[in-house]
Tab-separated table of C-alpha atoms and ligand atoms in Angstrom:
chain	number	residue	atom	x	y	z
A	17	UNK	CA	-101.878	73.310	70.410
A	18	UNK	CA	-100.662	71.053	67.513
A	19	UNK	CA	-96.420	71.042	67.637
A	20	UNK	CA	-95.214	72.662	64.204
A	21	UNK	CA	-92.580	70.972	62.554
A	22	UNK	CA	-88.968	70.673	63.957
A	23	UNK	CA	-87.913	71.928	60.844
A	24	UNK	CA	-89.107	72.939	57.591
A	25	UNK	CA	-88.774	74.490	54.446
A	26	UNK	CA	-91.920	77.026	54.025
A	27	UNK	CA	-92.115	79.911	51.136
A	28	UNK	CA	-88.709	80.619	50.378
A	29	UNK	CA	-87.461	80.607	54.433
A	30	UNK	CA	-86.557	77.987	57.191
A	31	UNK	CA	-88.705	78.083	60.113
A	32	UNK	CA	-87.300	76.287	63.367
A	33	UNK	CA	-89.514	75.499	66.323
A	34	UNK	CA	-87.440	76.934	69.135
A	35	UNK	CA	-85.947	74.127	71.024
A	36	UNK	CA	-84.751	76.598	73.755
A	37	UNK	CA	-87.690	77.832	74.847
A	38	UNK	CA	-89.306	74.151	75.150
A	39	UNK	CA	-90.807	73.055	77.312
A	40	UNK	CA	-92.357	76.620	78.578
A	41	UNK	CA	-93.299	77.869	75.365
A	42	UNK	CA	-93.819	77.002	71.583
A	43	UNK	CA	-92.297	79.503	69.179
A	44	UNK	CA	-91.038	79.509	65.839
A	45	UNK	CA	-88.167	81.336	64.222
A	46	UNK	CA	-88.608	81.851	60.322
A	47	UNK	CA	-85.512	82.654	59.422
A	48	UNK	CA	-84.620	84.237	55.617
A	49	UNK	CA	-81.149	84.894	56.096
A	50	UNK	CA	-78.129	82.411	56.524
A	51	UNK	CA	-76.545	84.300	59.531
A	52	UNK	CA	-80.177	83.380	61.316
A	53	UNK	CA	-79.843	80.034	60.696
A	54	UNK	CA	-76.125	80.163	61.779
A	55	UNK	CA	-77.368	81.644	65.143
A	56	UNK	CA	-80.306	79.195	65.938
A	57	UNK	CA	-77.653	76.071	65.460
A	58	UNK	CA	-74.838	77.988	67.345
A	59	UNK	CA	-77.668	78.773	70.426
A	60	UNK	CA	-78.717	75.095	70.307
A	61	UNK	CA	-82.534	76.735	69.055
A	62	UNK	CA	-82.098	73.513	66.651
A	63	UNK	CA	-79.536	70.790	67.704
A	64	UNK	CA	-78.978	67.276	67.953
A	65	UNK	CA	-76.832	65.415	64.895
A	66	UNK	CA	-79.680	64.333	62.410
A	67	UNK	CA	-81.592	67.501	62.819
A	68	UNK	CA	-78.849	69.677	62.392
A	69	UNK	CA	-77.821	68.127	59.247
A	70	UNK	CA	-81.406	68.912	58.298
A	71	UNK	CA	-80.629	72.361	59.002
A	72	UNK	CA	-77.574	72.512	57.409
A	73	UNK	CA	-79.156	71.199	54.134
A	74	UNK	CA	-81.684	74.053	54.573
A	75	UNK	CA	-78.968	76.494	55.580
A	76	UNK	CA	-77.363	75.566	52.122
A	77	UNK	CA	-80.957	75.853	50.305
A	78	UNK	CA	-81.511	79.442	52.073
A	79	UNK	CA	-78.034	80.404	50.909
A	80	UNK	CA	-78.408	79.658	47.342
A	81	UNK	CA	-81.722	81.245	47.145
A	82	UNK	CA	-80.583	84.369	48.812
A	83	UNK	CA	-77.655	85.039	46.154
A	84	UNK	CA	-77.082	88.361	44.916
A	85	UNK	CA	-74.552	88.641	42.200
A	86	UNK	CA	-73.345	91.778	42.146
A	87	UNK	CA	-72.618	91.220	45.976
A	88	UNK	CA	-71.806	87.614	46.740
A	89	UNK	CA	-69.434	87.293	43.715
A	90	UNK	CA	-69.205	84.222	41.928
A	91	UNK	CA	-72.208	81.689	42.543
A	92	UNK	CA	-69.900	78.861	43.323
A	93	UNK	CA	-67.555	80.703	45.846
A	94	UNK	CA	-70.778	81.580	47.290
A	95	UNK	CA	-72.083	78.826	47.816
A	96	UNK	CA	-68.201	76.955	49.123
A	97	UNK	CA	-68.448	79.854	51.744
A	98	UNK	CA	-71.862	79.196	53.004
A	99	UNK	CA	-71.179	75.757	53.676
A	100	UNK	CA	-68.088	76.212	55.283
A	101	UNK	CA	-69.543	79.090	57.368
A	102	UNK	CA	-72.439	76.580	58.356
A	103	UNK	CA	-70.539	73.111	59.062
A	104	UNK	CA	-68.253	75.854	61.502
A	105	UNK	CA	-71.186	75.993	63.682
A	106	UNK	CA	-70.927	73.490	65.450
A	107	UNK	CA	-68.223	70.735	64.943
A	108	UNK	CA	-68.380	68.069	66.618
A	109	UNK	CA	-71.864	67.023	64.877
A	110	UNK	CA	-70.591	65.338	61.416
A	111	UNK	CA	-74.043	65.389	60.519
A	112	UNK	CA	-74.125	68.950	59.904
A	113	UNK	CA	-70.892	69.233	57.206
A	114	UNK	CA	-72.062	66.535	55.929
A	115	UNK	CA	-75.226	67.567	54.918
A	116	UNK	CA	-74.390	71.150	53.662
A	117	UNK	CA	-71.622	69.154	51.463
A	118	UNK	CA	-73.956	66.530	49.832
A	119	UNK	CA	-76.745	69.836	49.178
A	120	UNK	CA	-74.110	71.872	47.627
A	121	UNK	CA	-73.022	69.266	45.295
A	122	UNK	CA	-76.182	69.638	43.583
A	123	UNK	CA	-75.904	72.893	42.131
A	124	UNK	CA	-72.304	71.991	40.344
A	125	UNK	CA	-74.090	70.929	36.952
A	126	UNK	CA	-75.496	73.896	36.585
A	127	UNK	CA	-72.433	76.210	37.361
A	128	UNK	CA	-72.729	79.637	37.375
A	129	UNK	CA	-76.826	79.900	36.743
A	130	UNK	CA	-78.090	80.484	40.255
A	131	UNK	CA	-81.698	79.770	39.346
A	132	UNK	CA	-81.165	76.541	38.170
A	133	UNK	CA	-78.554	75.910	40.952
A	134	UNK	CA	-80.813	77.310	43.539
A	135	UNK	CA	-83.521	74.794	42.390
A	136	UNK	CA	-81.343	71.884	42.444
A	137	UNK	CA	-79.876	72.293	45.680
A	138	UNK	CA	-83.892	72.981	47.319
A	139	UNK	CA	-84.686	69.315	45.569
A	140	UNK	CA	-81.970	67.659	47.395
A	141	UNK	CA	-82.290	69.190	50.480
A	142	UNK	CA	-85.976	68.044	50.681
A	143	UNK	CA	-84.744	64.498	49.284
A	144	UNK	CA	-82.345	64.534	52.064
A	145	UNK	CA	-85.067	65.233	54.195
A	146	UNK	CA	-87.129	62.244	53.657
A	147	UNK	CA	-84.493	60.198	53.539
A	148	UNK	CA	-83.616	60.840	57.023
A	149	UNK	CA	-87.315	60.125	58.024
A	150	UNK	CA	-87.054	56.847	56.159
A	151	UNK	CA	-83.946	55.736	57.576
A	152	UNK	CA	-84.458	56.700	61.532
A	153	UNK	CA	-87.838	54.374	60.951
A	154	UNK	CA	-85.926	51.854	59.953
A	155	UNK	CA	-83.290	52.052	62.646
A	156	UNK	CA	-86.064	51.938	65.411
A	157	UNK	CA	-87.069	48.824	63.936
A	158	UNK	CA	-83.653	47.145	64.689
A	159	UNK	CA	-82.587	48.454	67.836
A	160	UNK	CA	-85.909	47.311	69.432
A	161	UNK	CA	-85.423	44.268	69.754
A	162	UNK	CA	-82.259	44.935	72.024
A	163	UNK	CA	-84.730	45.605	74.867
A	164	UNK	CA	-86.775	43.181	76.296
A	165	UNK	CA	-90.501	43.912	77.082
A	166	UNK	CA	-90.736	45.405	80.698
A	167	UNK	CA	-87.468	46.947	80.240
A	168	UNK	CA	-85.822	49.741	82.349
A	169	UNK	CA	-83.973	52.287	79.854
A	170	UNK	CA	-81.540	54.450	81.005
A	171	UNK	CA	-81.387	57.529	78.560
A	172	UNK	CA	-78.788	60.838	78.298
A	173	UNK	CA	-79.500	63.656	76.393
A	174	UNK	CA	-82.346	64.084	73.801
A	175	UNK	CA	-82.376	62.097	70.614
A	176	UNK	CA	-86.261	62.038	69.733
A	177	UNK	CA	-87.687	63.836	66.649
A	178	UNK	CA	-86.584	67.122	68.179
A	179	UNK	CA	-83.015	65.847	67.527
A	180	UNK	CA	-83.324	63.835	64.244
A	181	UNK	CA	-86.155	65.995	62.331
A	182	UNK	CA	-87.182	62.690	61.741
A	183	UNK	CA	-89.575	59.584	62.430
A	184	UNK	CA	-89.309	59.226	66.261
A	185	UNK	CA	-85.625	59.872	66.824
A	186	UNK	CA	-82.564	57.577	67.410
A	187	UNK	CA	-82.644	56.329	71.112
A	188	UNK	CA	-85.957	57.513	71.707
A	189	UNK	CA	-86.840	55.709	68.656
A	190	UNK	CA	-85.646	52.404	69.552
A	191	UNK	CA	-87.163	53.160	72.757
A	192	UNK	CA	-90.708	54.152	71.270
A	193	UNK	CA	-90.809	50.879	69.174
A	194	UNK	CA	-89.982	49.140	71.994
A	195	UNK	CA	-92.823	50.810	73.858
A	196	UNK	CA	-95.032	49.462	71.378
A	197	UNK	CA	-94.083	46.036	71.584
A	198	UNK	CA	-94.392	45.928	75.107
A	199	UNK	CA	-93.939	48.818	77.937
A	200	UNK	CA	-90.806	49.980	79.021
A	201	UNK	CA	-89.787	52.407	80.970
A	202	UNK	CA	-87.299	55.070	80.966
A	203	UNK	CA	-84.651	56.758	83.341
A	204	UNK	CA	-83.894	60.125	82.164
A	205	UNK	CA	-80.746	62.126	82.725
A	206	UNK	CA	-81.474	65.563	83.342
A	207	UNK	CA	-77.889	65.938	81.317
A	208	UNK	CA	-76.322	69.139	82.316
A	209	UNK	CA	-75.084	71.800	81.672
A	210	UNK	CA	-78.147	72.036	79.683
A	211	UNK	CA	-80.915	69.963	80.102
A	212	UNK	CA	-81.884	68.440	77.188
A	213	UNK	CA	-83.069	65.897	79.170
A	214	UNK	CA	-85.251	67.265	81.628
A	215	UNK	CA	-85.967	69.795	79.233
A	216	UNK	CA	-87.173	68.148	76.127
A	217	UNK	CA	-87.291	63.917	76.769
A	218	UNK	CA	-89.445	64.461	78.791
A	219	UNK	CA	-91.485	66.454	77.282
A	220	UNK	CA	-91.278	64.543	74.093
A	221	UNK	CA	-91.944	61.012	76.570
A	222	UNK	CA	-95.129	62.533	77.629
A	223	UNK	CA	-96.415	63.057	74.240
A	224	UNK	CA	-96.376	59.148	73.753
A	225	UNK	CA	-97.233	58.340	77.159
A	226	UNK	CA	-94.281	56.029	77.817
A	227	UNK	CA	-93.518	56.295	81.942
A	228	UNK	CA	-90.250	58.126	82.895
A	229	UNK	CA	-88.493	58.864	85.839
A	230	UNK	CA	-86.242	62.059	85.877
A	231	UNK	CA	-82.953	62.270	87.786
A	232	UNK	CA	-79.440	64.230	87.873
A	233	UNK	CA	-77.019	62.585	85.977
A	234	UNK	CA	-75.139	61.714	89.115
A	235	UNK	CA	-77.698	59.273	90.598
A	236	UNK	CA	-77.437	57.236	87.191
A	237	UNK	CA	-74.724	54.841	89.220
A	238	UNK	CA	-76.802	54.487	92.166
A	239	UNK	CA	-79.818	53.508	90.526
A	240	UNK	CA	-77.416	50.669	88.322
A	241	UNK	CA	-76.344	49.463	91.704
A	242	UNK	CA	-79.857	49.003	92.851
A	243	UNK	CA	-80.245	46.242	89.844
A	244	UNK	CA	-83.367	48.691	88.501
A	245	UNK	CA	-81.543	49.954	85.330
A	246	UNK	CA	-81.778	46.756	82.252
A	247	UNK	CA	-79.397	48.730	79.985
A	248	UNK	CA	-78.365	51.989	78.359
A	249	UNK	CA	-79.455	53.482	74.751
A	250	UNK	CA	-77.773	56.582	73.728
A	251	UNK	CA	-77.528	58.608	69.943
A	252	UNK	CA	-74.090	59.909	68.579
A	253	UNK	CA	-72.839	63.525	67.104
A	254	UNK	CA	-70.076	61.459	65.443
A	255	UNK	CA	-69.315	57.743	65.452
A	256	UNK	CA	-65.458	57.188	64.249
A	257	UNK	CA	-64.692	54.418	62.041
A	258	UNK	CA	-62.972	52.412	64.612
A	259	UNK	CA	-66.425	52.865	66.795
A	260	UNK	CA	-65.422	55.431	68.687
A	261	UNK	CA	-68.731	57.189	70.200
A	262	UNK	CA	-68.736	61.434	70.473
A	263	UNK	CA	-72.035	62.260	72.250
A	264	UNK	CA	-73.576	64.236	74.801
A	265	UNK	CA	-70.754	65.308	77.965
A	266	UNK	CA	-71.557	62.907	80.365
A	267	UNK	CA	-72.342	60.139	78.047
A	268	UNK	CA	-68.534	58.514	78.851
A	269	UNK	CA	-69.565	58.217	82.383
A	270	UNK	CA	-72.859	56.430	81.560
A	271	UNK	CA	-71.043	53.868	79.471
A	272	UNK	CA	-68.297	53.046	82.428
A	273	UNK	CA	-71.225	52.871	84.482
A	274	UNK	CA	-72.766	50.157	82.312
A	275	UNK	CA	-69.561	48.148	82.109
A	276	UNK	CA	-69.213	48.244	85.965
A	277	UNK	CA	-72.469	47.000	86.592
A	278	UNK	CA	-72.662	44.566	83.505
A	279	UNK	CA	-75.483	46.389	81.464
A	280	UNK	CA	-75.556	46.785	77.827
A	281	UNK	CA	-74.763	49.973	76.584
A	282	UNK	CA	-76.470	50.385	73.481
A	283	UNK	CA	-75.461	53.298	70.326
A	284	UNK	CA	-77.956	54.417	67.985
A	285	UNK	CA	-78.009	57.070	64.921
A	286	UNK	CA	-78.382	56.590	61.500
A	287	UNK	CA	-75.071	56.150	59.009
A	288	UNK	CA	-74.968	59.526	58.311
A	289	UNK	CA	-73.397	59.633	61.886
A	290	UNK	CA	-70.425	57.856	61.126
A	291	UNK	CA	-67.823	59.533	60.354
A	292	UNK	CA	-65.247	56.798	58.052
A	293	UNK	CA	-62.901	59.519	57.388
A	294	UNK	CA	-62.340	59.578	60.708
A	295	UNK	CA	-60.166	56.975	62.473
A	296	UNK	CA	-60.590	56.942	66.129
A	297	UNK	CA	-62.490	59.214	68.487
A	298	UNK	CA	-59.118	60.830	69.151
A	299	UNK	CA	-59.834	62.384	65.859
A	300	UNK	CA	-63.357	63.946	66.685
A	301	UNK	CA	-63.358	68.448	67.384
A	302	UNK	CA	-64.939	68.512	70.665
A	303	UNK	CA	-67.119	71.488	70.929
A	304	UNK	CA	-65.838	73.980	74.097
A	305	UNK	CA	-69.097	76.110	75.038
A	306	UNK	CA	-69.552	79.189	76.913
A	307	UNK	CA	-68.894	79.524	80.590
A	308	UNK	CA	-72.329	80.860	81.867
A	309	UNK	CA	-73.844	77.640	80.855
A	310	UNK	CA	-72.133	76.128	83.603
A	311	UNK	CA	-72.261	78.804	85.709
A	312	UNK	CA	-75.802	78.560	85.608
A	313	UNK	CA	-79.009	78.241	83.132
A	314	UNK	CA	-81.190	80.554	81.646
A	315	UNK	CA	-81.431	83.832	84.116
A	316	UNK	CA	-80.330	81.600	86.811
A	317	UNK	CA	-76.499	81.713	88.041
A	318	UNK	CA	-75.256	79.295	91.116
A	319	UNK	CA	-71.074	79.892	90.600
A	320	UNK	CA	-69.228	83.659	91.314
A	321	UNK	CA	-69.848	85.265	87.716
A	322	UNK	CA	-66.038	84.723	86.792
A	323	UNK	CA	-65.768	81.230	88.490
A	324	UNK	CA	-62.698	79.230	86.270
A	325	UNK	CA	-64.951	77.288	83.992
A	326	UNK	CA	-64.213	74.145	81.158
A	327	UNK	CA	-67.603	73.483	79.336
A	328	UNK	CA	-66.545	70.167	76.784
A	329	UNK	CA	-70.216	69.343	74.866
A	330	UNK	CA	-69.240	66.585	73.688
A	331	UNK	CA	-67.203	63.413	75.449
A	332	UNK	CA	-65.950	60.046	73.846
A	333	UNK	CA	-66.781	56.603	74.362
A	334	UNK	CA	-64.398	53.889	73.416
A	335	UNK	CA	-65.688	51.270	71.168
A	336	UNK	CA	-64.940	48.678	73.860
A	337	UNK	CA	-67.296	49.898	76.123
A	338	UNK	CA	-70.111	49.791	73.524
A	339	UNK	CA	-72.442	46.965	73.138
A	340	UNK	CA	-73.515	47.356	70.141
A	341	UNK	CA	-74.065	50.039	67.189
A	342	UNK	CA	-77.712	50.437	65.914
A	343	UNK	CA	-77.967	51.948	62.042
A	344	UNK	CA	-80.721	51.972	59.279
A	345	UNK	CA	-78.470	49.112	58.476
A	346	UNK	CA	-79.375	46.748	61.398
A	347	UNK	CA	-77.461	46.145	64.592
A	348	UNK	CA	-73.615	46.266	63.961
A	349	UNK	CA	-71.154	44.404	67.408
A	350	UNK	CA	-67.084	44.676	67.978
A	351	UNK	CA	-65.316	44.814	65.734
A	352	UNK	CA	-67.081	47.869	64.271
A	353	UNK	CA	-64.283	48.729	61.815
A	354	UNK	CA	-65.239	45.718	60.341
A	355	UNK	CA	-69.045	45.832	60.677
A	356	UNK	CA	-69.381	49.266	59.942
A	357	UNK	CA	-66.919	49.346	57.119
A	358	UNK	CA	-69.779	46.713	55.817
A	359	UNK	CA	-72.191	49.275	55.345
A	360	UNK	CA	-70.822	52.122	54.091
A	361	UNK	CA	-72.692	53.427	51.006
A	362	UNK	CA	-71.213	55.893	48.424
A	363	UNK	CA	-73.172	59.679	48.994
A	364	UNK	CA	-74.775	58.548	45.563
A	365	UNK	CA	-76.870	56.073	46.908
A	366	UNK	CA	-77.946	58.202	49.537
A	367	UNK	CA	-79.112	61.198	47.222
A	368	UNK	CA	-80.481	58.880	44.760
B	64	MRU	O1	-75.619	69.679	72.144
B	64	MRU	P1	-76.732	68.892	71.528
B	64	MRU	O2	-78.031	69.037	72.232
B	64	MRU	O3	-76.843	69.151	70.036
B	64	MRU	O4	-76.282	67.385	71.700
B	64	MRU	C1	-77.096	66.367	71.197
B	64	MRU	C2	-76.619	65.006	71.546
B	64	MRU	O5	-75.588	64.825	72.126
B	64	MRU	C3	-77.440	63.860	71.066
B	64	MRU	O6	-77.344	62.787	71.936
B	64	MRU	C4	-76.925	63.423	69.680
B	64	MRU	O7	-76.860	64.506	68.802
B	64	MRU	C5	-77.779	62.391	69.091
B	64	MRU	S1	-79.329	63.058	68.592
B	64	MRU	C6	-80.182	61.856	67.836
């Protein structure tokens, strides 16, 4: 069965292939209401940074479409509330604000006439769209040559298409074009509490044939210490302007990992990631989650059903532990305040 899009605008709704249900089962949610949308970001249906700024520029699109005057009040205050209800999701992802922010600027022109406001905010949502397709291509193309052919990848998470909406994701992009220049091979963290990695690399790795290996996130050190690891590639859900890293729980430990055993740890997401109103990753809202996903997964349940739980999504790597930062932009070292200052490009140039 051909995959349907991660995400897409189709006749006036959003449809989202359901990322929860993967790798068991391919289903679609079309979703006409904002409060659906709201719910398939909140239950991680559609996650990862890039894509969920796809989905908030949707979310926005949906909203502005779905106005009713004599209910919503004011087209403007409608539209300010629907962003803020949508980049409340989930915070830690920049991506996601940042996305719903840029959308909604569109319809100010046109003020109060919700047609033409509606319009205008669809066209720049789609814009965004392919601009995010554009740039993860382009980022791909830079990070690999980081990895030399042959190379043995260690991987957290899920950042492939299912993460970005785009191209062939962040990590797993720079990983694909590496592929293609000459085979690597990949270590995958399963990455609890939720699996993205077992769940959906690997399914996404078997659709382009690149050889994995799947373990628990606590055999990443011994496999380091073995010499059989060459480095590490992770995305970002915000990248401070100091270099700061917020990713995946779990991804902290990787990158101490790679310092002890003298491996690059590599970063990569597109600049829409970086966050330069943000200092340091003291800065970054890390998401707390529900207990039961630690408690167990899916019907499943391991702990007493009211064990103490803490359930961070999100953990931060210092800028000194990172190698390097890989952008649209090209392949940014220490110090990033500097580098990535560099390349920071007014919203107009993006939208343009
Ligand atoms: O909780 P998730 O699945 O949304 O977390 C996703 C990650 O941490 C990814 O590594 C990050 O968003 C980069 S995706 C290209």
């Amino acid at each position: 069965m051909a995959v349907p899009p991660v995400i897409e605008w189709r006749d006036g709704a959003v449809r989202i292939l359901d990322q929860r249900r993967l790798p068991d089962a391919i289903e679609v949610l079309h979703c006409t209401e904002v409060a659906q949308v709201m719910e398939a970001i909140r239950t991680l249906a559609i996650r990862g940074a890039p894509a969920l700024g796809v989905a908030g520029a949707y979310g926005v699109a949906l909203g502005a479409h779905r106005y009713n005057a004599e209910s919503d009040g004011p087209f403007a205050d409608h539209l300010d509330r629907v962003v803020e209800d949508i980049a409340g999701t989930r915070p830690t992802a920049v991506n996601l604000g940042w996305a719903a922010r840029i959308v909604r600027a569109a319809a100010e022109p046109h003020g109060e006439d919700a047609e033409a406001g509606a319009a205008a905010v669809l066209e720049r949502a789609q814009a965004l769209v392919a601009d995010n397709d554009r740039r993860h291509d382009q980022l791909a193309a830079h990070g690999a040559g980081l990895l030399a052919p042959g190379a043995q990848v260690l991987h957290h998470c899920n950042t492939g298409p299912l993460a970005t909406g785009a191209g062939f994701g962040s990590a797993l992009g720079v990983i694909q074009a590496a592929h293609r220049q000459g085979k690597v091979s990949v270590w995958v963290n399963e990455t609890r509490p939720l699996l993205q990695g077992a769940r959906l690399t690997t399914w996404e790795l078997d659709q382009w044939g690149i050889p994995y290996t799947l373990i628990t996130d606590s055999m990443a050190g011994h496999f380091m210490q073995r010499g059989v690891v060459d480095a590490v590639v992770v995305g970002a859900d915000r990248i401070a302007a100091n270099g700061d890293v917020a990713n995946k729980i779990g991804t902290y430990t990787m990158a101490q990992l790679a310092r002890a055993h003298g491996l690059p740890f590599i970063v990569a997401a597109p600049m829409s990631t970086i966050d330069f109103e943000t200092a340091t990753g003291d800065d970054i809202p890390i998401e707390e989650r529900g207990a039961g996903e630690v408690r167990g997964h899916g019907a499943a349940r391991w702990a007493p059903g009211d064990a103490p739980v803490a359930n961070p999504a999100f953990d931060v790597t210092p800028n000194a532990l990172v190698s390097a930062i890989v952008t649209e932009r090209g392949v940014a070292r220490a110090p990033y305040t500097t580098t990535l200052a560099a390349w920071h490009e007014p919203v107009e140039a993006v939208v343009a």
